[in-house]
Amino acid sequence: MEPRDLIVLTPAGAAEPSLAIAACRAGAVGVLDLEFCSRSLALPALTRLARFASGFGVQLRTDSVDLFDLLSQFKPACVILAGADHPTLAGRVRDLKTAGATVLREALSVAEAKYAVELGVTGVILKGHEAGGRVGADTSFVLLQKWRRFADENGVTVPFWVRGGIGANTAAACVVGGARGVVLDSQVLLTRETPLRDAARKRIAGLDGSETLVLGMRLGEGYRIYARPDCVGAQELAKEDERLQHAALPPEEKLTAWREAVRARVAVDPSAGVWLVGQDIVNAAPLAAKGITVAGVVQAICERSAKQLDSAKRLKHLAPDSPLAKSHGTKYPILQGPMTRVSDTAAFADSVAAGGALPFLALALLRKAETEKLLAETKAKLGKKPWGVGILGFVPNEIRSEQLEAIRTHKPPFAIIAGGRPDQAKELEAQGIPTYLHVPSPGLLKMFLKDGSRRFIFEGQECGGHIGPRASFALWEAMVEVLVENIGAKPADDLHVVFAGGIHDALSANMVAALSAPLAEKGVKVGVLLGTAYLFTKEAVAGGAITERFQQEALACGDTVLLETGPGHAIRCIPTPYADVFESEKRKLRAEGKSPLEVGIALERMNLGRLRVASKGVDRSSASSSVSRAPKGSGNVNGASNGDGLHPVGADDQFARGMYMIGQVAALWDKVVTVAELHANVTDSIILPEAETNPQNPELPAPPPCDVAVIGLSCFYPGSTSLWGYWENILAKTNAVVEIPPTHWDWRPYYDPDPRAKDKMVSKWGGFMSDVTFDPLKYGITPKSLPNIEPLQLLLLEAVNQAIGDAGYLERPFARERTCAILGVGGGGMPLSISYGFRACMPLLDSIPGMPIKAQSIVDLGEGMLP
């Protein structure tokens, strides 16, 4: 990926082109975001952008009638069309292409992207659920995979970019996925060129992405915004979302009113309105720390992407017999994630283990007798093959104690704790059971590392069932950066890291291989966890994990829904009739004035048993609809009752009443495979052909002469010891000429106001440098050596250091072989100045005791040296 493949967007609602100007000068495509700007704001911003940058772009809503006519005046090289499809879209695309502009369409779904391609756009920007502003249901990771499938099947070759969750590591993943490039927006808000005020910058530095929320999805158009309690605009918009949902208006009028409510509140600062930022705001601080400037961030992403692709191809750390696979005693670095009411049979676990992966039983809320039976059966069936148990860290203490007692008895080789803590993992590891912890945030990861944990699972919200707050890209990017920073130069071969959420085939695994390459380089053992993909295996039905009807519904699934019992508590499922019942009941409870806690408890109770109905085809209900014929493939249920009070449920009843937990990648599956085929596919051809890079030692021709760019300055002048100090003195009209200070010399023996006086100076004024703080240890100089070093040489070191810092390169790598430092020193040691200096010093000799030659005699000798 080259700088020209990166698109840098200015903040929404700002009409401030500084970031776009910096991006253009860095070789990227700087785009002025005018999606929520008026003509009065857009005109001066475009004027400034056109003056200071070339090759720039503009982003407009498809219905921004009053702004499109400005484009003919400023002639942007690129135009991004954002917002929902509009009747004028086809005409806009045609007119812009006729004018010679590159036309990109921002798409939230495959349907939007497909329509844009039909209209003839130059390229598509796939915007994921984790991005700021208008978003759809699919995350960047899943949307990319869906588009690749559609493009491959239909021969579409239009280039695409990815926006949402992008950092240095996920950018490499996007390249592997076939993307031309990526889009940066909130990720550059802490660079030197940011237009944000100090208060906003300080706020961003402490964000981790969890502070964002999506509003408006039920109105037909979701927007991700900053939603902390201190943002009044966000609170107002949330109330408007709730009001419109219950308003007695046609859906079209609700959507129109919702769009107007958003547009009226968009602001670049959360204190002034609604702030459109994504979960990738967490990347702003680390990227700015490394890159300093927009150009530095662009360069860092391009360099890291190329390096990580090479590393992933070389290391093949997700291939068969990888370090993590060997650590587990399996063929593949794959974990089968514990799925409640699905992966709870010994037969299914045995098929996964026989296929070369590490299976996990989901204990969920099983009591002691059930747990004992399941563990004993699995231990006997799998023999020496590795397997594990998945437990919940937040279950009631009574259930946890019962499960732990069974675990201590049967000692499964591995364990996973969802929602757990390091002390809970240590309790199992003390029993000789290596234990993984699900970690949902970078803050928790730092704490867990400090507490000594060394096995982690990072699962994005693309997964099925109960989901976390972060999409895979946003989560993985933050976690990789935390681990790389924590590892440093220390060996990391005891670290085991597993990525989960949206991984199910070669393409998705290749993307994970690219983004995790920095960890593998440092010795971290890396693997992937699959869940939803196993629902499409023959063994899932044959082993009693799910019924045949469950698998049929999974194959027919084109989308998923979230059943939210409360803030932060959502379950991803197939949109079955029960999903409608759930939402209806939620609206009813709210209308009755129930508190959020009461609503959540009632909905959780309603969910009980629904997954068992869907996955196993059994229920505790005695209703007539529940005692119909047992469905084919319903596991060990083959009669009216199985002795546990469970009764078989007919296939149609399963679909009507069941809750089918499933991940977003279900939409990408349309056939049934074997477990062996699934595992082989996931670990196939690490790093796809699209990511081919130059050989390790290419013989490249010598680069042509390049333009010279002044990228950093420093200076020492009277009254200032820094570049900014000098500039501030100029702006303040500071007079830095002073009377000769006694720290330099006593001017009185040399001064005479009479210009005809011999060997005297007629001025006692001058410009004198202030003291410059110099740290010798920073340059490897011992303090004792300072008196013997010419001060000009010390000033030279400090000046170069300040110039490099001004360019933003003190902390980040750069092409040193193509960089030079130019030194300019005022004054000098010419013969005339030496003679004058020699003469001026002679009066001092009279005061030296024992001087054999009087100063006047030397002065007389020196007269012959002067012109």
Coordinates of C-alpha atoms in Angstrom, one line a residue, residues 108-459:
L108 CA -22.8 0.4 4.2
S109 CA -23.9 -2.8 2.6
V110 CA -23.4 -5.0 -0.4
A111 CA -26.7 -3.7 -1.9
E112 CA -25.5 -0.1 -1.7
A113 CA -22.1 -1.0 -3.2
K114 CA -23.7 -3.1 -5.9
Y115 CA -26.0 -0.2 -7.0
A116 CA -23.1 2.2 -7.1
V117 CA -21.1 -0.1 -9.3
E118 CA -24.1 -0.3 -11.7
L119 CA -24.1 3.5 -11.9
G120 CA -20.4 3.4 -12.9
V121 CA -18.6 4.8 -9.9
T122 CA -14.8 4.7 -10.0
G123 CA -14.6 2.9 -6.6
V124 CA -16.4 1.9 -3.5
I125 CA -15.7 2.7 0.2
L126 CA -17.0 0.0 2.4
K127 CA -18.0 1.6 5.7
G128 CA -18.3 -0.7 8.7
H129 CA -20.6 -0.6 11.7
E130 CA -17.7 0.5 14.0
A131 CA -17.1 3.8 12.0
G132 CA -18.4 7.2 13.0
G133 CA -21.5 8.7 11.4
R134 CA -24.0 6.8 9.3
V135 CA -23.4 3.0 9.6
G136 CA -25.1 -0.2 8.8
A137 CA -25.3 -3.6 10.6
D138 CA -22.2 -5.2 9.1
T139 CA -18.8 -4.5 10.6
S140 CA -15.8 -3.7 8.4
F141 CA -14.4 -7.2 8.7
V142 CA -17.7 -8.9 7.7
L143 CA -18.6 -6.3 5.0
L144 CA -15.3 -6.7 3.3
Q145 CA -15.8 -10.5 3.2
K146 CA -19.3 -10.1 1.9
W147 CA -18.2 -7.7 -0.9
R148 CA -15.3 -9.9 -1.9
R149 CA -17.7 -12.9 -2.3
F150 CA -20.1 -10.8 -4.4
A151 CA -17.3 -9.3 -6.5
D152 CA -15.6 -12.7 -7.1
E153 CA -18.9 -14.4 -8.0
N154 CA -19.9 -11.6 -10.4
G155 CA -16.6 -10.6 -11.9
V156 CA -16.6 -7.1 -10.3
T157 CA -13.1 -5.5 -10.4
V158 CA -13.9 -2.0 -9.1
P159 CA -11.4 -1.0 -6.4
F160 CA -12.6 -0.6 -2.9
W161 CA -11.4 1.0 0.3
V162 CA -12.3 0.2 3.9
R163 CA -13.5 2.7 6.6
G164 CA -14.0 1.7 10.2
G165 CA -11.7 0.2 12.8
I166 CA -8.6 1.0 10.8
G167 CA -5.1 1.2 12.3
A168 CA -1.6 0.1 11.2
N169 CA -2.4 -3.6 11.8
T170 CA -5.9 -3.8 10.4
A171 CA -4.8 -1.8 7.3
A172 CA -2.5 -4.8 6.5
A173 CA -5.5 -7.1 6.9
C174 CA -7.6 -5.0 4.5
V175 CA -4.8 -5.2 1.9
V176 CA -4.8 -9.0 2.2
G177 CA -8.6 -8.9 1.8
G178 CA -8.1 -7.2 -1.6
A179 CA -8.7 -3.6 -0.6
R180 CA -7.0 -0.8 -2.7
G181 CA -6.6 1.2 0.5
V182 CA -8.1 2.4 3.7
V183 CA -9.8 5.6 5.1
L184 CA -8.6 7.5 8.1
D185 CA -10.8 10.0 10.0
S186 CA -10.8 10.0 13.8
Q187 CA -7.5 8.2 13.8
V188 CA -5.6 11.5 12.8
L189 CA -7.4 13.8 15.3
L190 CA -4.3 14.0 17.6
T191 CA -1.8 14.7 14.9
R192 CA 0.0 18.1 14.9
E193 CA -2.3 19.5 12.2
T194 CA -5.5 18.7 14.0
P195 CA -8.1 21.6 14.1
L196 CA -9.4 20.5 17.5
R197 CA -9.0 22.6 20.6
D198 CA -6.9 21.5 23.5
A199 CA -10.0 20.4 25.5
A200 CA -11.1 18.1 22.7
R201 CA -7.6 16.7 22.2
K202 CA -7.3 15.9 25.9
R203 CA -10.7 14.1 25.8
I204 CA -9.6 12.0 22.8
A205 CA -6.4 10.9 24.4
G206 CA -8.3 9.1 27.1
L207 CA -10.9 7.3 24.9
D208 CA -10.9 3.6 24.1
G209 CA -13.8 3.4 21.7
S210 CA -16.4 2.1 24.2
E211 CA -17.7 5.7 24.5
T212 CA -19.6 5.5 21.2
L213 CA -23.2 4.4 20.6
V214 CA -25.3 3.8 17.5
L215 CA -28.7 5.5 17.5
G216 CA -31.5 5.4 14.9
M217 CA -31.1 1.8 13.6
R218 CA -34.8 1.1 14.2
L219 CA -35.7 4.3 12.4
G220 CA -33.9 3.0 9.3
E221 CA -30.6 4.9 9.5
G222 CA -28.1 4.4 12.3
Y223 CA -25.5 6.9 13.3
R224 CA -22.5 6.1 15.6
I225 CA -21.8 9.0 17.9
Y226 CA -19.8 9.9 21.0
A227 CA -22.3 9.2 23.8
R228 CA -20.7 9.9 27.2
P229 CA -23.1 11.5 29.8
D230 CA -21.2 14.8 29.5
C231 CA -22.3 15.2 25.8
V232 CA -25.7 17.1 26.0
G233 CA -26.1 16.8 22.2
A234 CA -25.9 13.0 22.4
Q235 CA -28.5 12.9 25.2
E236 CA -30.9 15.1 23.1
L237 CA -30.4 12.9 20.1
A238 CA -31.1 9.7 22.1
K239 CA -34.4 11.2 23.4
E240 CA -35.3 12.1 19.8
D241 CA -34.6 8.6 18.7
E242 CA -36.9 7.2 21.4
R243 CA -39.6 9.7 20.7
L244 CA -39.7 9.0 16.9
Q245 CA -39.8 5.3 17.5
H246 CA -43.1 5.7 19.3
A247 CA -44.5 8.5 17.3
A248 CA -47.6 7.9 15.3
L249 CA -46.0 8.8 12.0
P250 CA -45.4 6.9 8.7
P251 CA -41.9 5.3 8.5
E252 CA -40.9 7.7 5.8
E253 CA -41.8 10.8 7.9
K254 CA -40.0 9.3 10.9
L255 CA -36.8 8.8 8.8
T256 CA -36.9 12.3 7.4
A257 CA -37.4 13.8 10.9
W258 CA -34.6 11.6 12.2
R259 CA -32.1 12.8 9.5
E260 CA -32.9 16.4 10.2
A261 CA -32.4 15.9 13.9
V262 CA -29.0 14.4 13.3
R263 CA -27.9 17.1 10.8
A264 CA -29.0 19.9 13.0
R265 CA -26.8 18.7 15.9
V266 CA -23.6 17.5 14.2
A267 CA -20.5 19.3 15.6
V268 CA -16.8 18.8 15.7
D269 CA -16.6 19.2 19.4
P270 CA -18.8 17.1 21.8
S271 CA -19.4 20.2 24.0
A272 CA -21.1 21.9 21.0
G273 CA -23.3 19.1 19.7
V274 CA -23.3 15.5 18.4
W275 CA -19.8 14.2 17.7
L276 CA -19.6 11.6 14.9
V277 CA -16.7 9.4 15.9
G278 CA -16.1 5.6 15.6
Q279 CA -14.7 3.0 17.8
D280 CA -11.3 3.5 16.0
I281 CA -10.9 6.7 18.1
V282 CA -8.9 4.5 20.3
N283 CA -6.2 4.4 17.6
A284 CA -5.7 8.2 17.6
A285 CA -3.3 8.4 20.5
P286 CA -0.9 5.5 19.5
L287 CA -0.8 6.6 15.9
A288 CA -0.1 10.2 16.8
A289 CA 2.6 9.1 19.3
K290 CA 4.4 7.2 16.5
G291 CA 3.6 9.4 13.5
I292 CA 3.3 12.9 15.1
T293 CA 2.0 14.4 11.9
V294 CA -0.5 13.3 9.3
A295 CA 2.4 12.5 7.0
G296 CA 4.0 10.4 9.7
V297 CA 0.8 8.4 10.3
V298 CA 0.4 7.8 6.6
Q299 CA 4.0 6.7 6.3
A300 CA 3.8 4.5 9.3
I301 CA 0.7 2.7 8.1
C302 CA 2.2 2.1 4.6
E303 CA 5.5 0.8 6.0
R304 CA 3.9 -1.4 8.7
S305 CA 1.5 -2.9 6.1
A306 CA 4.3 -4.0 3.8
K307 CA 6.4 -5.3 6.7
Q308 CA 3.5 -7.3 8.1
L309 CA 2.6 -8.9 4.9
D310 CA 6.1 -10.1 4.4
S311 CA 6.3 -11.3 8.0
A312 CA 3.0 -13.2 7.7
K313 CA 4.1 -15.0 4.5
R314 CA 7.4 -15.9 6.1
L315 CA 6.2 -17.0 9.5
K316 CA 3.0 -18.8 8.5
H317 CA 1.9 -18.6 12.1
L318 CA -1.7 -19.8 11.3
A319 CA -0.6 -22.7 9.2
P320 CA -0.8 -26.4 10.3
D321 CA 1.7 -27.3 13.0
S322 CA 2.2 -23.7 14.0
P323 CA 3.6 -22.8 17.4
L324 CA 0.2 -22.5 19.0
A325 CA -1.0 -25.8 17.5
K326 CA 2.1 -27.5 18.9
S327 CA 1.5 -25.9 22.3
H328 CA -2.0 -27.4 22.3
G329 CA -1.0 -30.7 20.8
T330 CA -3.3 -30.2 17.8
K331 CA -2.7 -30.1 14.1
Y332 CA -4.2 -26.7 13.6
P333 CA -4.0 -23.4 15.6
I334 CA -7.8 -23.5 15.8
L335 CA -10.1 -23.5 18.9
Q336 CA -13.7 -24.5 18.6
G337 CA -15.4 -21.9 20.8
P338 CA -17.8 -23.0 23.5
M339 CA -21.3 -22.4 22.3
T340 CA -24.2 -22.6 24.9
R341 CA -26.6 -25.5 24.2
V342 CA -24.6 -26.4 21.1
S343 CA -21.1 -27.6 22.0
D344 CA -22.2 -29.7 24.9
T345 CA -21.9 -33.2 23.5
A346 CA -18.9 -35.6 23.7
A347 CA -19.6 -36.8 20.1
F348 CA -19.3 -33.3 18.6
A349 CA -16.2 -32.6 20.7
D350 CA -14.6 -35.8 19.5
S351 CA -15.2 -34.9 15.8
V352 CA -13.6 -31.5 16.3
A353 CA -10.6 -33.1 18.0
A354 CA -10.3 -35.8 15.4
G355 CA -10.3 -33.0 12.8
G356 CA -7.2 -31.5 14.3
A357 CA -8.6 -28.6 16.4
L358 CA -9.1 -28.0 20.1
P359 CA -12.8 -28.4 21.1
F360 CA -14.4 -26.8 24.1
L361 CA -17.6 -27.9 26.0
A362 CA -19.9 -25.1 27.0
L363 CA -20.9 -25.7 30.6
A364 CA -23.1 -22.5 30.8
L365 CA -25.5 -23.0 33.7
L366 CA -25.1 -26.8 34.0
R367 CA -25.4 -28.1 37.6
K368 CA -23.0 -30.6 39.2
A369 CA -24.7 -33.8 38.0
E370 CA -25.0 -32.7 34.4
T371 CA -21.4 -31.3 34.4
E372 CA -20.0 -34.5 36.0
K373 CA -21.8 -36.6 33.3
L374 CA -20.6 -34.5 30.4
L375 CA -17.0 -34.3 31.5
A376 CA -16.7 -38.0 32.3
E377 CA -18.3 -38.9 28.9
T378 CA -16.0 -36.5 27.0
K379 CA -12.9 -37.7 28.8
A380 CA -13.6 -41.3 28.1
K381 CA -14.5 -40.7 24.4
L382 CA -11.5 -38.4 23.5
G383 CA -8.9 -40.3 25.4
K384 CA -5.5 -38.5 24.9
K385 CA -6.9 -36.0 22.4
P386 CA -6.8 -32.5 23.8
W387 CA -10.1 -30.8 24.8
G388 CA -11.4 -28.2 27.1
V389 CA -14.3 -26.6 29.0
G390 CA -15.8 -23.2 28.6
I391 CA -17.2 -21.6 31.8
L392 CA -18.8 -18.3 32.7
G393 CA -17.0 -16.1 35.2
F394 CA -20.2 -14.3 36.2
V395 CA -22.5 -17.3 37.1
P396 CA -23.9 -17.6 40.6
N397 CA -21.3 -18.8 43.2
E398 CA -23.3 -22.0 43.8
I399 CA -23.1 -23.1 40.2
R400 CA -19.5 -22.0 39.8
S401 CA -18.5 -24.1 42.9
E402 CA -20.3 -27.2 41.5
Q403 CA -18.7 -26.8 38.1
L404 CA -15.2 -26.3 39.6
E405 CA -15.6 -29.4 41.7
A406 CA -16.4 -31.4 38.6
I407 CA -13.5 -29.8 36.8
R408 CA -11.1 -30.6 39.6
T409 CA -12.2 -34.2 39.5
H410 CA -11.9 -34.8 35.7
K411 CA -9.1 -32.2 34.9
P412 CA -9.9 -31.3 31.3
P413 CA -6.6 -30.3 29.5
F414 CA -7.8 -26.7 28.8
A415 CA -10.3 -24.1 29.9
I416 CA -11.8 -20.8 28.8
I417 CA -13.5 -18.3 31.1
A418 CA -15.8 -15.8 29.5
G419 CA -16.3 -12.7 31.6
G420 CA -13.7 -14.0 34.0
R421 CA -10.8 -12.6 36.0
P422 CA -7.1 -13.4 36.4
D423 CA -7.6 -14.9 39.9
Q424 CA -10.2 -17.3 38.5
A425 CA -7.8 -18.4 35.8
K426 CA -5.0 -18.8 38.3
E427 CA -7.3 -21.1 40.3
L428 CA -7.6 -23.4 37.4
E429 CA -4.0 -23.2 36.3
A430 CA -3.0 -24.2 39.8
Q431 CA -4.8 -27.5 39.0
G432 CA -2.6 -27.8 35.9
I433 CA -5.3 -26.6 33.5
P434 CA -4.0 -23.9 31.1
T435 CA -6.8 -21.3 31.0
Y436 CA -7.8 -18.6 28.4
L437 CA -9.6 -15.4 29.4
H438 CA -11.9 -13.5 27.1
V439 CA -10.7 -9.9 27.2
P440 CA -13.1 -7.3 25.7
S441 CA -11.1 -4.0 26.1
P442 CA -7.6 -2.7 26.0
G443 CA -7.9 -1.4 29.5
L444 CA -8.7 -4.8 30.9
L445 CA -5.9 -6.3 28.9
K446 CA -3.3 -4.0 30.5
M447 CA -4.7 -5.0 34.0
F448 CA -4.7 -8.7 33.2
L449 CA -1.1 -8.6 31.9
K450 CA -0.1 -6.8 35.0
D451 CA -1.8 -9.6 37.1
G452 CA 0.2 -12.2 35.2
S453 CA -2.3 -13.6 32.8
R454 CA -0.7 -15.0 29.6
R455 CA -3.6 -16.6 27.6
F456 CA -6.2 -14.3 25.9
I457 CA -9.1 -14.5 23.5
F458 CA -10.1 -11.3 21.7
E459 CA -13.7 -11.8 20.3

